Amino acid sequence: PSIPTSSVIGVIDHHALQSKTLVTSRPIFVDIRPWGSTCTLLAEDYASYGKTPSRTTAGLMLSALLSDTLNLKSPTCTDRDKRQVAQLAQQLGIKDIDALAGDLFAAKSAELASVHVRDLIQGDMKEFSFGDASGGAQSPI
């Protein structure tokens, strides 16, 4: 990992743990749920504590949620993701989620246009070990 494992106090994620993902010398907090976005977990945590994220935080969470779930069209998108998008959009006064998602994807596409194809492919590659063999897997772009 890019940070010392001794600094890790917890993991909140929506991806499955893979072999050798993280090894710690002491127990840590782990919250992994099979939802479309980690921001759904965070939004539900806010609600469970009776808190409302700030406008800036809500905007970041909504944007990340739309990106992770491909505007709620990803096969990993859940009803919880959809509920959180609706709640965050309502909090922010956003009426047209599709327009926001379109703007986000256009900005991301413009940014990625200058990135070399090799870097795009390797940027999110997951490496795995299978006994003495190893390999990698990448989601289609």
Short mmCIF file of C-alpha atoms in Angstrom, two decimals:
data_model
loop_
_atom_site.label_atom_id
_atom_site.label_comp_id
_atom_site.label_asym_id
_atom_site.label_seq_id
_atom_site.Cartn_x
_atom_site.Cartn_y
_atom_site.Cartn_z
CA PRO A 1 0.00 0.00 0.00
CA SER A 2 1.01 3.61 -0.48
CA ILE A 3 0.50 4.34 3.23
CA PRO A 4 1.97 2.41 6.14
CA THR A 5 -0.52 -0.18 7.36
CA SER A 6 0.24 0.93 10.92
CA SER A 7 -1.52 4.21 10.05
CA VAL A 8 -4.73 2.50 8.92
CA ILE A 9 -7.48 2.68 11.53
CA GLY A 10 -10.36 1.56 9.32
CA VAL A 11 -11.70 0.76 5.87
CA ILE A 12 -15.01 1.91 4.42
CA ASP A 13 -15.58 0.67 0.88
CA HIS A 14 -17.96 -0.91 -1.60
CA HIS A 15 -15.42 -3.19 -3.29
CA ALA A 16 -14.67 -6.74 -2.26
CA LEU A 17 -11.41 -7.32 -0.44
CA GLN A 18 -8.86 -9.09 -2.59
CA SER A 19 -5.95 -11.24 -1.55
CA LYS A 20 -3.26 -9.24 0.21
CA THR A 21 -5.43 -6.09 0.08
CA LEU A 22 -4.50 -5.04 3.58
CA VAL A 23 -2.76 -6.81 6.42
CA THR A 24 -2.66 -5.08 9.79
CA SER A 25 -1.02 -6.01 13.05
CA ARG A 26 -4.12 -5.05 15.05
CA PRO A 27 -7.88 -5.15 14.51
CA ILE A 28 -9.33 -2.21 12.58
CA PHE A 29 -12.83 -0.94 11.76
CA VAL A 30 -14.09 -2.41 8.48
CA ASP A 31 -17.38 -1.52 6.78
CA ILE A 32 -17.77 -3.02 3.33
CA ARG A 33 -21.20 -3.23 1.75
CA PRO A 34 -22.15 -4.47 -1.74
CA TRP A 35 -23.53 -1.16 -2.93
CA GLY A 36 -22.65 0.92 -5.97
CA SER A 37 -20.68 3.61 -4.16
CA THR A 38 -18.83 4.19 -0.93
CA CYS A 39 -20.64 7.53 -0.77
CA THR A 40 -23.88 5.65 -0.22
CA LEU A 41 -22.32 4.13 2.89
CA LEU A 42 -21.16 7.56 4.05
CA ALA A 43 -24.56 9.17 3.40
CA GLU A 44 -26.29 6.41 5.36
CA ASP A 45 -23.79 6.89 8.19
CA TYR A 46 -24.61 10.61 8.29
CA ALA A 47 -28.32 9.77 8.49
CA SER A 48 -27.82 7.13 11.19
CA TYR A 49 -26.22 9.80 13.38
CA GLY A 50 -28.99 12.29 12.60
CA LYS A 51 -26.54 14.52 10.75
CA THR A 52 -26.75 16.29 7.40
CA PRO A 53 -23.60 16.69 5.31
CA SER A 54 -22.55 20.24 4.50
CA ARG A 55 -23.53 21.54 1.07
CA THR A 56 -19.96 21.02 -0.20
CA THR A 57 -19.75 17.48 1.19
CA ALA A 58 -23.21 16.60 -0.17
CA GLY A 59 -22.19 17.88 -3.61
CA LEU A 60 -19.00 15.83 -3.58
CA MET A 61 -20.86 12.75 -2.40
CA LEU A 62 -23.57 13.14 -5.05
CA SER A 63 -20.97 13.60 -7.78
CA ALA A 64 -18.99 10.56 -6.66
CA LEU A 65 -22.15 8.48 -6.36
CA LEU A 66 -23.22 9.37 -9.91
CA SER A 67 -19.72 8.61 -11.19
CA ASP A 68 -19.43 5.26 -9.37
CA THR A 69 -22.88 4.09 -10.48
CA LEU A 70 -22.64 5.52 -14.03
CA ASN A 71 -25.63 7.74 -13.34
CA LEU A 72 -27.47 4.89 -11.61
CA LYS A 73 -27.13 2.64 -14.68
CA SER A 74 -24.31 0.38 -13.48
CA PRO A 75 -25.19 -3.25 -12.73
CA THR A 76 -23.74 -2.65 -9.25
CA CYS A 77 -26.22 0.18 -8.55
CA THR A 78 -28.66 -0.61 -5.74
CA ASP A 79 -31.92 0.86 -4.49
CA ARG A 80 -29.95 2.37 -1.61
CA ASP A 81 -27.75 4.23 -4.11
CA LYS A 82 -30.84 5.55 -5.87
CA ARG A 83 -32.38 6.70 -2.57
CA GLN A 84 -29.20 8.51 -1.58
CA VAL A 85 -28.95 10.25 -4.96
CA ALA A 86 -32.53 11.45 -4.53
CA GLN A 87 -31.91 12.65 -0.97
CA LEU A 88 -28.64 14.42 -1.79
CA ALA A 89 -30.17 16.03 -4.90
CA GLN A 90 -33.12 17.25 -2.82
CA GLN A 91 -30.78 18.68 -0.17
CA LEU A 92 -28.84 20.51 -2.90
CA GLY A 93 -31.91 21.62 -4.86
CA ILE A 94 -30.79 19.77 -7.98
CA LYS A 95 -33.76 18.98 -10.21
CA ASP A 96 -32.04 17.37 -13.23
CA ILE A 97 -29.75 14.52 -12.16
CA ASP A 98 -29.17 13.46 -15.78
CA ALA A 99 -27.89 16.94 -16.68
CA LEU A 100 -25.53 16.93 -13.68
CA ALA A 101 -24.26 13.45 -14.59
CA GLY A 102 -23.78 14.55 -18.21
CA ASP A 103 -21.73 17.55 -17.06
CA LEU A 104 -19.64 15.32 -14.77
CA PHE A 105 -18.96 12.76 -17.49
CA ALA A 106 -18.09 15.48 -20.03
CA ALA A 107 -15.58 17.00 -17.60
CA LYS A 108 -14.08 13.60 -16.84
CA SER A 109 -13.85 12.75 -20.56
CA ALA A 110 -12.09 16.04 -21.29
CA GLU A 111 -9.60 15.36 -18.51
CA LEU A 112 -8.96 11.78 -19.66
CA ALA A 113 -8.42 12.86 -23.28
CA SER A 114 -4.86 13.90 -22.40
CA VAL A 115 -3.99 10.66 -20.59
CA HIS A 116 -2.06 7.97 -22.45
CA VAL A 117 -4.05 4.78 -23.09
CA ARG A 118 -1.51 2.66 -21.17
CA ASP A 119 -1.97 4.88 -18.10
CA LEU A 120 -5.76 4.61 -18.41
CA ILE A 121 -5.59 0.83 -18.49
CA GLN A 122 -3.09 0.49 -15.67
CA GLY A 123 -4.56 3.24 -13.50
CA ASP A 124 -7.23 1.09 -11.86
CA MET A 125 -5.68 -2.33 -12.39
CA LYS A 126 -6.08 -4.81 -9.57
CA GLU A 127 -3.27 -7.31 -9.03
CA PHE A 128 -3.89 -10.82 -7.71
CA SER A 129 -1.73 -13.71 -6.54
CA PHE A 130 -2.66 -17.33 -7.18
CA GLY A 131 -0.12 -19.45 -5.32
CA ASP A 132 3.12 -19.01 -7.26
CA ALA A 133 1.42 -17.17 -10.14
CA SER A 134 0.19 -13.62 -10.28
CA GLY A 135 -1.87 -11.54 -12.66
CA GLY A 136 -3.99 -8.48 -13.01
CA ALA A 137 -7.56 -7.56 -13.87
CA GLN A 138 -8.97 -4.34 -15.25
CA SER A 139 -12.52 -3.14 -15.77
CA PRO A 140 -13.37 -2.12 -19.32
CA ILE A 141 -13.08 1.62 -19.86
#
